[in-house]
Amino acid sequence: GNDEATIYDAGSVPRRAGRDVEPCRFDWRSLLRQIHVFLHHTKQCRANGDSASRVLIKHRMTNIPLCLHLSRWIGIGFGPKMTGEELNVMWINPNNTSIVLSRRKAIAETLPAALPNQTAITLIKPAGSSAGNPFVSNNQLSFSYSRPQVLPESTLNTASTQFVWAYGSVKPATDSPTGVFNQHIATGTFTLNLAKPITSPTTTGTTTGTGAAASSIATVNGTSNNSTDLPDFSPPPTGLTDMDYMTIAHGIIMFIAWGILVPVA
């Protein structure tokens, strides 16, 4: 028979007599700190106003300015959905000196595959930039890139064009356009009439040029505008996303399992 007895030592977990058992230590303070940092980071990124894009069409070339947090990646798709459309995904390189531009295409809701031709889109370096990273200001990444209006994988019509956008929480740790990135934490869509100038400057748009030569510019910032000259953007999630709640719930469940149930078992 088994005559082992359970022995309880003050300040320790239960152990079996005659047997060395490695105590299960769970640093719940570390967990709470991690949750606090996670929530703080989420709040700061929301406050920084991550945006998707604004689009400028002129002379059959497309200039697309973007802005996001330094630690993230951002993507824009030239169509109404993620699958089947050309996607441009961007992030700051590991040396924090430039931007990685990646042309992608997804055939399913999985990691989009890199397209063979990665030179069709061109990063626009800011005029008069000096030492340091010219694309970084106030801990935010702001840059523009250009692409032809017509490419084998996608065409930007001068009339109404639909776009999708997304961004992820962690940028790829590579400067290769074929690098792997994590799933997005926010997505959205918008429709923009590229042939129609914006006639009234607002907080979500500006106008360049005059008359028929004016180009449409719009900024995706998660707000809706009922003007006929500005696109109606679908807003990004406010507060915590489903993934945020899943992460927090996972941490709480693991704390209960390893920090409470195991020691008292």
PDB file of C-alpha atoms in Angstrom:
ATOM      1  CA  GLY A   1       0.000   0.000   0.000  1.00  0.00           C
ATOM      2  CA  ASN A   2       0.922   3.647  -0.232  1.00  0.00           C
ATOM      3  CA  ASP A   3       1.585   5.099   3.225  1.00  0.00           C
ATOM      4  CA  GLU A   4       2.715   8.482   1.996  1.00  0.00           C
ATOM      5  CA  ALA A   5       1.215  11.419   3.818  1.00  0.00           C
ATOM      6  CA  THR A   6       0.614  14.914   2.650  1.00  0.00           C
ATOM      7  CA  ILE A   7       2.736  17.407   4.589  1.00  0.00           C
ATOM      8  CA  TYR A   8       1.962  21.106   4.737  1.00  0.00           C
ATOM      9  CA  ASP A   9       4.822  23.439   5.588  1.00  0.00           C
ATOM     10  CA  ALA A  10       4.026  26.989   6.554  1.00  0.00           C
ATOM     11  CA  GLY A  11       4.473  29.282   3.572  1.00  0.00           C
ATOM     12  CA  SER A  12       4.874  26.469   1.037  1.00  0.00           C
ATOM     13  CA  VAL A  13       2.763  24.357  -1.251  1.00  0.00           C
ATOM     14  CA  PRO A  14       1.786  20.785  -0.270  1.00  0.00           C
ATOM     15  CA  ARG A  15       4.401  18.076  -0.797  1.00  0.00           C
ATOM     16  CA  ARG A  16       4.535  14.333  -0.378  1.00  0.00           C
ATOM     17  CA  ALA A  17       6.596  12.762   2.449  1.00  0.00           C
ATOM     18  CA  GLY A  18       9.654  10.964   1.204  1.00  0.00           C
ATOM     19  CA  ARG A  19       9.553  12.694  -2.152  1.00  0.00           C
ATOM     20  CA  ASP A  20      11.001  15.959  -3.366  1.00  0.00           C
ATOM     21  CA  VAL A  21       8.401  17.873  -5.274  1.00  0.00           C
ATOM     22  CA  GLU A  22       9.324  21.033  -7.149  1.00  0.00           C
ATOM     23  CA  PRO A  23       6.952  23.713  -5.880  1.00  0.00           C
ATOM     24  CA  CYS A  24       4.848  25.454  -8.503  1.00  0.00           C
ATOM     25  CA  ARG A  25       5.559  29.146  -8.287  1.00  0.00           C
ATOM     26  CA  PHE A  26       3.355  31.582 -10.131  1.00  0.00           C
ATOM     27  CA  ASP A  27       4.386  35.210 -10.132  1.00  0.00           C
ATOM     28  CA  TRP A  28       0.950  36.811 -10.046  1.00  0.00           C
ATOM     29  CA  ARG A  29       2.491  40.246  -9.496  1.00  0.00           C
ATOM     30  CA  SER A  30       4.282  39.875 -12.825  1.00  0.00           C
ATOM     31  CA  LEU A  31       1.006  38.906 -14.482  1.00  0.00           C
ATOM     32  CA  LEU A  32      -0.748  41.974 -13.116  1.00  0.00           C
ATOM     33  CA  ARG A  33       2.145  44.174 -14.250  1.00  0.00           C
ATOM     34  CA  GLN A  34       1.952  42.663 -17.741  1.00  0.00           C
ATOM     35  CA  ILE A  35      -1.796  43.250 -17.922  1.00  0.00           C
ATOM     36  CA  HIS A  36      -1.273  46.850 -16.746  1.00  0.00           C
ATOM     37  CA  VAL A  37       1.427  47.452 -19.376  1.00  0.00           C
ATOM     38  CA  PHE A  38      -0.747  45.808 -22.035  1.00  0.00           C
ATOM     39  CA  LEU A  39      -3.729  48.033 -21.222  1.00  0.00           C
ATOM     40  CA  HIS A  40      -1.516  51.135 -21.042  1.00  0.00           C
ATOM     41  CA  HIS A  41       0.008  50.347 -24.450  1.00  0.00           C
ATOM     42  CA  THR A  42      -3.441  49.813 -25.946  1.00  0.00           C
ATOM     43  CA  LYS A  43      -4.646  53.127 -24.535  1.00  0.00           C
ATOM     44  CA  GLN A  44      -1.583  55.002 -25.786  1.00  0.00           C
ATOM     45  CA  CYS A  45      -1.880  53.562 -29.299  1.00  0.00           C
ATOM     46  CA  ARG A  46      -5.541  54.548 -29.433  1.00  0.00           C
ATOM     47  CA  ALA A  47      -4.629  58.042 -28.211  1.00  0.00           C
ATOM     48  CA  ASN A  48      -1.905  58.343 -30.843  1.00  0.00           C
ATOM     49  CA  GLY A  49      -4.592  58.052 -33.497  1.00  0.00           C
ATOM     50  CA  ASP A  50      -3.356  55.262 -35.738  1.00  0.00           C
ATOM     51  CA  SER A  51      -4.813  55.926 -39.143  1.00  0.00           C
ATOM     52  CA  ALA A  52      -4.978  53.961 -42.328  1.00  0.00           C
ATOM     53  CA  SER A  53      -4.305  56.242 -45.263  1.00  0.00           C
ATOM     54  CA  ARG A  54      -5.083  59.183 -47.403  1.00  0.00           C
ATOM     55  CA  VAL A  55      -4.888  58.881 -51.166  1.00  0.00           C
ATOM     56  CA  LEU A  56      -3.730  61.336 -53.813  1.00  0.00           C
ATOM     57  CA  ILE A  57      -4.130  60.474 -57.499  1.00  0.00           C
ATOM     58  CA  LYS A  58      -2.253  62.650 -59.974  1.00  0.00           C
ATOM     59  CA  HIS A  59      -0.621  62.085 -63.365  1.00  0.00           C
ATOM     60  CA  ARG A  60      -1.508  58.364 -63.300  1.00  0.00           C
ATOM     61  CA  MET A  61       0.607  57.865 -60.193  1.00  0.00           C
ATOM     62  CA  THR A  62      -0.812  57.343 -56.729  1.00  0.00           C
ATOM     63  CA  ASN A  63       0.732  58.950 -53.645  1.00  0.00           C
ATOM     64  CA  ILE A  64      -0.426  57.302 -50.423  1.00  0.00           C
ATOM     65  CA  PRO A  65       0.595  58.860 -47.083  1.00  0.00           C
ATOM     66  CA  LEU A  66       0.289  56.673 -43.967  1.00  0.00           C
ATOM     67  CA  CYS A  67       0.738  57.128 -40.234  1.00  0.00           C
ATOM     68  CA  LEU A  68       0.963  54.602 -37.378  1.00  0.00           C
ATOM     69  CA  HIS A  69       2.747  53.685 -34.157  1.00  0.00           C
ATOM     70  CA  LEU A  70       6.415  52.701 -34.496  1.00  0.00           C
ATOM     71  CA  SER A  71       5.893  49.149 -33.240  1.00  0.00           C
ATOM     72  CA  ARG A  72       3.178  48.274 -35.725  1.00  0.00           C
ATOM     73  CA  TRP A  73       2.627  47.309 -39.336  1.00  0.00           C
ATOM     74  CA  ILE A  74      -0.057  48.823 -41.540  1.00  0.00           C
ATOM     75  CA  GLY A  75      -1.658  47.659 -44.756  1.00  0.00           C
ATOM     76  CA  ILE A  76      -3.992  48.976 -47.420  1.00  0.00           C
ATOM     77  CA  GLY A  77      -5.823  46.952 -50.058  1.00  0.00           C
ATOM     78  CA  PHE A  78      -7.055  48.160 -53.425  1.00  0.00           C
ATOM     79  CA  GLY A  79     -10.497  46.608 -53.424  1.00  0.00           C
ATOM     80  CA  PRO A  80     -13.557  45.903 -51.263  1.00  0.00           C
ATOM     81  CA  LYS A  81     -12.088  42.933 -49.374  1.00  0.00           C
ATOM     82  CA  MET A  82      -8.837  41.387 -48.204  1.00  0.00           C
ATOM     83  CA  THR A  83      -8.873  38.285 -50.404  1.00  0.00           C
ATOM     84  CA  GLY A  84      -8.166  38.524 -54.109  1.00  0.00           C
ATOM     85  CA  GLU A  85      -6.943  42.130 -54.036  1.00  0.00           C
ATOM     86  CA  GLU A  86      -3.467  43.614 -54.052  1.00  0.00           C
ATOM     87  CA  LEU A  87      -2.373  44.520 -50.537  1.00  0.00           C
ATOM     88  CA  ASN A  88       0.461  46.879 -49.625  1.00  0.00           C
ATOM     89  CA  VAL A  89       1.894  46.196 -46.164  1.00  0.00           C
ATOM     90  CA  MET A  90       4.430  48.532 -44.539  1.00  0.00           C
ATOM     91  CA  TRP A  91       6.547  48.658 -41.395  1.00  0.00           C
ATOM     92  CA  ILE A  92       9.711  50.325 -40.130  1.00  0.00           C
ATOM     93  CA  ASN A  93      12.882  48.298 -40.644  1.00  0.00           C
ATOM     94  CA  PRO A  94      14.767  46.705 -37.696  1.00  0.00           C
ATOM     95  CA  ASN A  95      17.387  49.490 -37.726  1.00  0.00           C
ATOM     96  CA  ASN A  96      14.647  52.140 -37.516  1.00  0.00           C
ATOM     97  CA  THR A  97      16.139  53.969 -40.485  1.00  0.00           C
ATOM     98  CA  SER A  98      13.652  53.383 -43.296  1.00  0.00           C
ATOM     99  CA  ILE A  99      10.363  51.771 -44.321  1.00  0.00           C
ATOM    100  CA  VAL A 100       9.786  48.283 -45.691  1.00  0.00           C
ATOM    101  CA  LEU A 101       7.189  48.175 -48.477  1.00  0.00           C
ATOM    102  CA  SER A 102       5.674  44.800 -49.254  1.00  0.00           C
ATOM    103  CA  ARG A 103       3.282  43.948 -52.085  1.00  0.00           C
ATOM    104  CA  ARG A 104       1.010  41.064 -51.138  1.00  0.00           C
ATOM    105  CA  LYS A 105      -1.997  39.100 -52.302  1.00  0.00           C
ATOM    106  CA  ALA A 106      -4.233  36.815 -50.265  1.00  0.00           C
ATOM    107  CA  ILE A 107      -6.253  33.938 -51.687  1.00  0.00           C
ATOM    108  CA  ALA A 108      -7.803  33.185 -48.290  1.00  0.00           C
ATOM    109  CA  GLU A 109      -7.940  34.735 -44.835  1.00  0.00           C
ATOM    110  CA  THR A 110      -4.381  33.698 -44.078  1.00  0.00           C
ATOM    111  CA  LEU A 111      -0.988  35.405 -44.287  1.00  0.00           C
ATOM    112  CA  PRO A 112      -0.957  37.126 -47.715  1.00  0.00           C
ATOM    113  CA  ALA A 113       1.771  35.870 -50.026  1.00  0.00           C
ATOM    114  CA  ALA A 114       4.404  38.288 -51.340  1.00  0.00           C
ATOM    115  CA  LEU A 115       4.089  39.170 -55.033  1.00  0.00           C
ATOM    116  CA  PRO A 116       7.068  38.507 -57.336  1.00  0.00           C
ATOM    117  CA  ASN A 117       7.410  42.174 -58.363  1.00  0.00           C
ATOM    118  CA  GLN A 118       8.288  44.204 -55.264  1.00  0.00           C
ATOM    119  CA  THR A 119       9.677  47.251 -57.117  1.00  0.00           C
ATOM    120  CA  ALA A 120       6.367  48.615 -58.432  1.00  0.00           C
ATOM    121  CA  ILE A 121       5.840  50.763 -55.336  1.00  0.00           C
ATOM    122  CA  THR A 122       8.321  53.465 -54.335  1.00  0.00           C
ATOM    123  CA  LEU A 123       8.958  55.089 -50.979  1.00  0.00           C
ATOM    124  CA  ILE A 124       8.904  58.903 -51.112  1.00  0.00           C
ATOM    125  CA  LYS A 125      11.636  60.428 -48.966  1.00  0.00           C
ATOM    126  CA  PRO A 126      10.632  63.697 -47.294  1.00  0.00           C
ATOM    127  CA  ALA A 127      12.190  66.806 -48.815  1.00  0.00           C
ATOM    128  CA  GLY A 128      14.886  68.443 -46.730  1.00  0.00           C
ATOM    129  CA  SER A 129      15.233  65.477 -44.374  1.00  0.00           C
ATOM    130  CA  SER A 130      18.307  65.498 -42.147  1.00  0.00           C
ATOM    131  CA  ALA A 131      20.132  62.990 -39.974  1.00  0.00           C
ATOM    132  CA  GLY A 132      18.125  60.308 -38.224  1.00  0.00           C
ATOM    133  CA  ASN A 133      14.985  58.644 -39.436  1.00  0.00           C
ATOM    134  CA  PRO A 134      13.121  61.167 -41.629  1.00  0.00           C
ATOM    135  CA  PHE A 135       9.906  59.161 -41.297  1.00  0.00           C
ATOM    136  CA  VAL A 136       9.631  59.336 -37.497  1.00  0.00           C
ATOM    137  CA  SER A 137       8.098  62.221 -35.585  1.00  0.00           C
ATOM    138  CA  ASN A 138       6.757  62.188 -32.008  1.00  0.00           C
ATOM    139  CA  ASN A 139       7.151  58.419 -31.815  1.00  0.00           C
ATOM    140  CA  GLN A 140       4.909  58.024 -34.854  1.00  0.00           C
ATOM    141  CA  LEU A 141       5.763  56.675 -38.261  1.00  0.00           C
ATOM    142  CA  SER A 142       4.628  58.941 -41.107  1.00  0.00           C
ATOM    143  CA  PHE A 143       5.548  58.262 -44.698  1.00  0.00           C
ATOM    144  CA  SER A 144       4.305  58.303 -48.274  1.00  0.00           C
ATOM    145  CA  TYR A 145       4.809  55.960 -51.181  1.00  0.00           C
ATOM    146  CA  SER A 146       3.775  55.986 -54.811  1.00  0.00           C
ATOM    147  CA  ARG A 147       2.529  53.348 -57.215  1.00  0.00           C
ATOM    148  CA  PRO A 148       1.329  53.354 -60.817  1.00  0.00           C
ATOM    149  CA  GLN A 149      -2.386  53.776 -61.284  1.00  0.00           C
ATOM    150  CA  VAL A 150      -2.443  50.587 -63.370  1.00  0.00           C
ATOM    151  CA  LEU A 151      -0.630  47.400 -62.348  1.00  0.00           C
ATOM    152  CA  PRO A 152      -1.178  43.778 -63.414  1.00  0.00           C
ATOM    153  CA  GLU A 153      -2.503  42.949 -59.954  1.00  0.00           C
ATOM    154  CA  SER A 154      -4.717  46.010 -59.450  1.00  0.00           C
ATOM    155  CA  THR A 155      -6.023  49.157 -61.122  1.00  0.00           C
ATOM    156  CA  LEU A 156      -7.093  52.358 -59.402  1.00  0.00           C
ATOM    157  CA  ASN A 157     -10.035  53.786 -61.321  1.00  0.00           C
ATOM    158  CA  THR A 158     -10.496  57.533 -61.494  1.00  0.00           C
ATOM    159  CA  ALA A 159     -14.099  57.065 -60.389  1.00  0.00           C
ATOM    160  CA  SER A 160     -15.335  55.461 -57.187  1.00  0.00           C
ATOM    161  CA  THR A 161     -12.727  53.096 -55.710  1.00  0.00           C
ATOM    162  CA  GLN A 162     -13.071  50.862 -52.676  1.00  0.00           C
ATOM    163  CA  PHE A 163     -10.221  50.288 -50.227  1.00  0.00           C
ATOM    164  CA  VAL A 164      -9.582  48.102 -47.208  1.00  0.00           C
ATOM    165  CA  TRP A 165      -7.105  48.874 -44.433  1.00  0.00           C
ATOM    166  CA  ALA A 166      -5.684  47.063 -41.428  1.00  0.00           C
ATOM    167  CA  TYR A 167      -2.903  47.313 -38.879  1.00  0.00           C
ATOM    168  CA  GLY A 168      -1.191  44.891 -36.529  1.00  0.00           C
ATOM    169  CA  SER A 169       0.295  45.259 -33.070  1.00  0.00           C
ATOM    170  CA  VAL A 170       3.794  43.910 -33.784  1.00  0.00           C
ATOM    171  CA  LYS A 171       5.960  44.805 -36.765  1.00  0.00           C
ATOM    172  CA  PRO A 172       8.022  42.087 -38.532  1.00  0.00           C
ATOM    173  CA  ALA A 173      11.619  41.829 -37.323  1.00  0.00           C
ATOM    174  CA  THR A 174      13.013  41.917 -40.853  1.00  0.00           C
ATOM    175  CA  ASP A 175      13.691  44.332 -43.695  1.00  0.00           C
ATOM    176  CA  SER A 176      12.637  41.775 -46.309  1.00  0.00           C
ATOM    177  CA  PRO A 177       9.336  42.470 -48.116  1.00  0.00           C
ATOM    178  CA  THR A 178       8.598  38.746 -47.893  1.00  0.00           C
ATOM    179  CA  GLY A 179       8.753  38.770 -44.073  1.00  0.00           C
ATOM    180  CA  VAL A 180       6.076  37.259 -41.845  1.00  0.00           C
ATOM    181  CA  PHE A 181       3.760  39.498 -39.824  1.00  0.00           C
ATOM    182  CA  ASN A 182       1.067  38.783 -37.253  1.00  0.00           C
ATOM    183  CA  GLN A 183      -2.687  39.030 -37.664  1.00  0.00           C
ATOM    184  CA  HIS A 184      -4.270  42.465 -37.757  1.00  0.00           C
ATOM    185  CA  ILE A 185      -5.972  43.893 -34.675  1.00  0.00           C
ATOM    186  CA  ALA A 186      -8.146  46.419 -36.523  1.00  0.00           C
ATOM    187  CA  THR A 187      -9.585  46.638 -40.023  1.00  0.00           C
ATOM    188  CA  GLY A 188     -11.869  48.909 -41.989  1.00  0.00           C
ATOM    189  CA  THR A 189     -13.075  49.912 -45.442  1.00  0.00           C
ATOM    190  CA  PHE A 190     -13.799  53.113 -47.299  1.00  0.00           C
ATOM    191  CA  THR A 191     -14.916  54.250 -50.744  1.00  0.00           C
ATOM    192  CA  LEU A 192     -13.291  57.234 -52.426  1.00  0.00           C
ATOM    193  CA  ASN A 193     -14.241  58.973 -55.657  1.00  0.00           C
ATOM    194  CA  LEU A 194     -10.818  59.790 -57.058  1.00  0.00           C
ATOM    195  CA  ALA A 195     -12.216  61.978 -59.837  1.00  0.00           C
ATOM    196  CA  LYS A 196     -14.118  64.301 -57.518  1.00  0.00           C
ATOM    197  CA  PRO A 197     -12.284  67.159 -55.766  1.00  0.00           C
ATOM    198  CA  ILE A 198     -13.001  68.027 -52.164  1.00  0.00           C
ATOM    199  CA  THR A 199     -14.615  71.452 -52.255  1.00  0.00           C
ATOM    200  CA  SER A 200     -14.743  72.255 -48.523  1.00  0.00           C
ATOM    201  CA  PRO A 201     -11.650  71.739 -46.352  1.00  0.00           C
ATOM    202  CA  THR A 202     -12.462  69.744 -43.205  1.00  0.00           C
ATOM    203  CA  THR A 203     -10.569  67.988 -40.436  1.00  0.00           C
ATOM    204  CA  THR A 204     -10.614  64.804 -42.513  1.00  0.00           C
ATOM    205  CA  GLY A 205      -9.569  66.149 -45.896  1.00  0.00           C
ATOM    206  CA  THR A 206      -7.832  68.849 -47.884  1.00  0.00           C
ATOM    207  CA  THR A 207      -7.794  69.954 -51.504  1.00  0.00           C
ATOM    208  CA  THR A 208      -4.824  70.409 -53.796  1.00  0.00           C
ATOM    209  CA  GLY A 209      -5.067  72.405 -56.987  1.00  0.00           C
ATOM    210  CA  THR A 210      -8.137  74.126 -58.364  1.00  0.00           C
ATOM    211  CA  GLY A 211     -10.848  73.454 -60.889  1.00  0.00           C
ATOM    212  CA  ALA A 212     -10.742  70.247 -62.908  1.00  0.00           C
ATOM    213  CA  ALA A 213      -7.149  69.573 -61.924  1.00  0.00           C
ATOM    214  CA  ALA A 214      -7.985  69.258 -58.231  1.00  0.00           C
ATOM    215  CA  SER A 215      -7.273  65.876 -56.690  1.00  0.00           C
ATOM    216  CA  SER A 216      -9.244  64.078 -54.005  1.00  0.00           C
ATOM    217  CA  ILE A 217      -7.469  63.538 -50.694  1.00  0.00           C
ATOM    218  CA  ALA A 218      -9.086  61.842 -47.736  1.00  0.00           C
ATOM    219  CA  THR A 219      -7.773  60.676 -44.387  1.00  0.00           C
ATOM    220  CA  VAL A 220      -8.980  57.495 -42.736  1.00  0.00           C
ATOM    221  CA  ASN A 221      -9.222  58.232 -39.053  1.00  0.00           C
ATOM    222  CA  GLY A 222     -12.087  56.106 -37.888  1.00  0.00           C
ATOM    223  CA  THR A 223     -14.709  58.825 -38.143  1.00  0.00           C
ATOM    224  CA  SER A 224     -17.720  59.138 -40.417  1.00  0.00           C
ATOM    225  CA  ASN A 225     -18.493  62.133 -42.594  1.00  0.00           C
ATOM    226  CA  ASN A 226     -21.801  62.620 -44.393  1.00  0.00           C
ATOM    227  CA  SER A 227     -20.415  65.083 -46.946  1.00  0.00           C
ATOM    228  CA  THR A 228     -20.869  64.020 -50.555  1.00  0.00           C
ATOM    229  CA  ASP A 229     -17.268  65.000 -51.220  1.00  0.00           C
ATOM    230  CA  LEU A 230     -15.724  62.822 -48.514  1.00  0.00           C
ATOM    231  CA  PRO A 231     -15.861  59.036 -48.185  1.00  0.00           C
ATOM    232  CA  ASP A 232     -17.858  57.427 -45.409  1.00  0.00           C
ATOM    233  CA  PHE A 233     -15.284  55.449 -43.455  1.00  0.00           C
ATOM    234  CA  SER A 234     -16.187  52.464 -41.337  1.00  0.00           C
ATOM    235  CA  PRO A 235     -14.723  53.216 -37.886  1.00  0.00           C
ATOM    236  CA  PRO A 236     -12.116  51.031 -36.216  1.00  0.00           C
ATOM    237  CA  PRO A 237     -13.048  49.403 -32.912  1.00  0.00           C
ATOM    238  CA  THR A 238     -13.168  51.688 -29.904  1.00  0.00           C
ATOM    239  CA  GLY A 239     -11.738  50.586 -26.585  1.00  0.00           C
ATOM    240  CA  LEU A 240     -10.496  47.013 -26.459  1.00  0.00           C
ATOM    241  CA  THR A 241     -10.769  44.612 -29.385  1.00  0.00           C
ATOM    242  CA  ASP A 242     -11.926  40.999 -29.182  1.00  0.00           C
ATOM    243  CA  MET A 243      -8.285  39.935 -29.268  1.00  0.00           C
ATOM    244  CA  ASP A 244      -7.545  42.239 -26.330  1.00  0.00           C
ATOM    245  CA  TYR A 245     -10.344  40.688 -24.298  1.00  0.00           C
ATOM    246  CA  MET A 246      -9.173  37.186 -25.228  1.00  0.00           C
ATOM    247  CA  THR A 247      -5.650  38.010 -24.068  1.00  0.00           C
ATOM    248  CA  ILE A 248      -6.842  39.416 -20.749  1.00  0.00           C
ATOM    249  CA  ALA A 249      -9.250  36.509 -20.205  1.00  0.00           C
ATOM    250  CA  HIS A 250      -6.443  34.050 -20.918  1.00  0.00           C
ATOM    251  CA  GLY A 251      -4.225  35.760 -18.343  1.00  0.00           C
ATOM    252  CA  ILE A 252      -6.960  35.721 -15.696  1.00  0.00           C
ATOM    253  CA  ILE A 253      -7.795  32.056 -16.333  1.00  0.00           C
ATOM    254  CA  MET A 254      -4.140  31.045 -16.141  1.00  0.00           C
ATOM    255  CA  PHE A 255      -3.756  33.017 -12.911  1.00  0.00           C
ATOM    256  CA  ILE A 256      -6.708  31.170 -11.364  1.00  0.00           C
ATOM    257  CA  ALA A 257      -5.413  27.813 -12.601  1.00  0.00           C
ATOM    258  CA  TRP A 258      -1.754  28.157 -11.604  1.00  0.00           C
ATOM    259  CA  GLY A 259      -1.878  30.792  -8.902  1.00  0.00           C
ATOM    260  CA  ILE A 260      -4.836  29.454  -6.890  1.00  0.00           C
ATOM    261  CA  LEU A 261      -5.973  25.960  -7.888  1.00  0.00           C
ATOM    262  CA  VAL A 262      -2.550  24.291  -8.129  1.00  0.00           C
ATOM    263  CA  PRO A 263      -1.222  25.502  -4.751  1.00  0.00           C
ATOM    264  CA  VAL A 264      -4.385  24.455  -2.904  1.00  0.00           C
ATOM    265  CA  ALA A 265      -4.767  21.134  -4.736  1.00  0.00           C
TER     266      ALA A 265
END
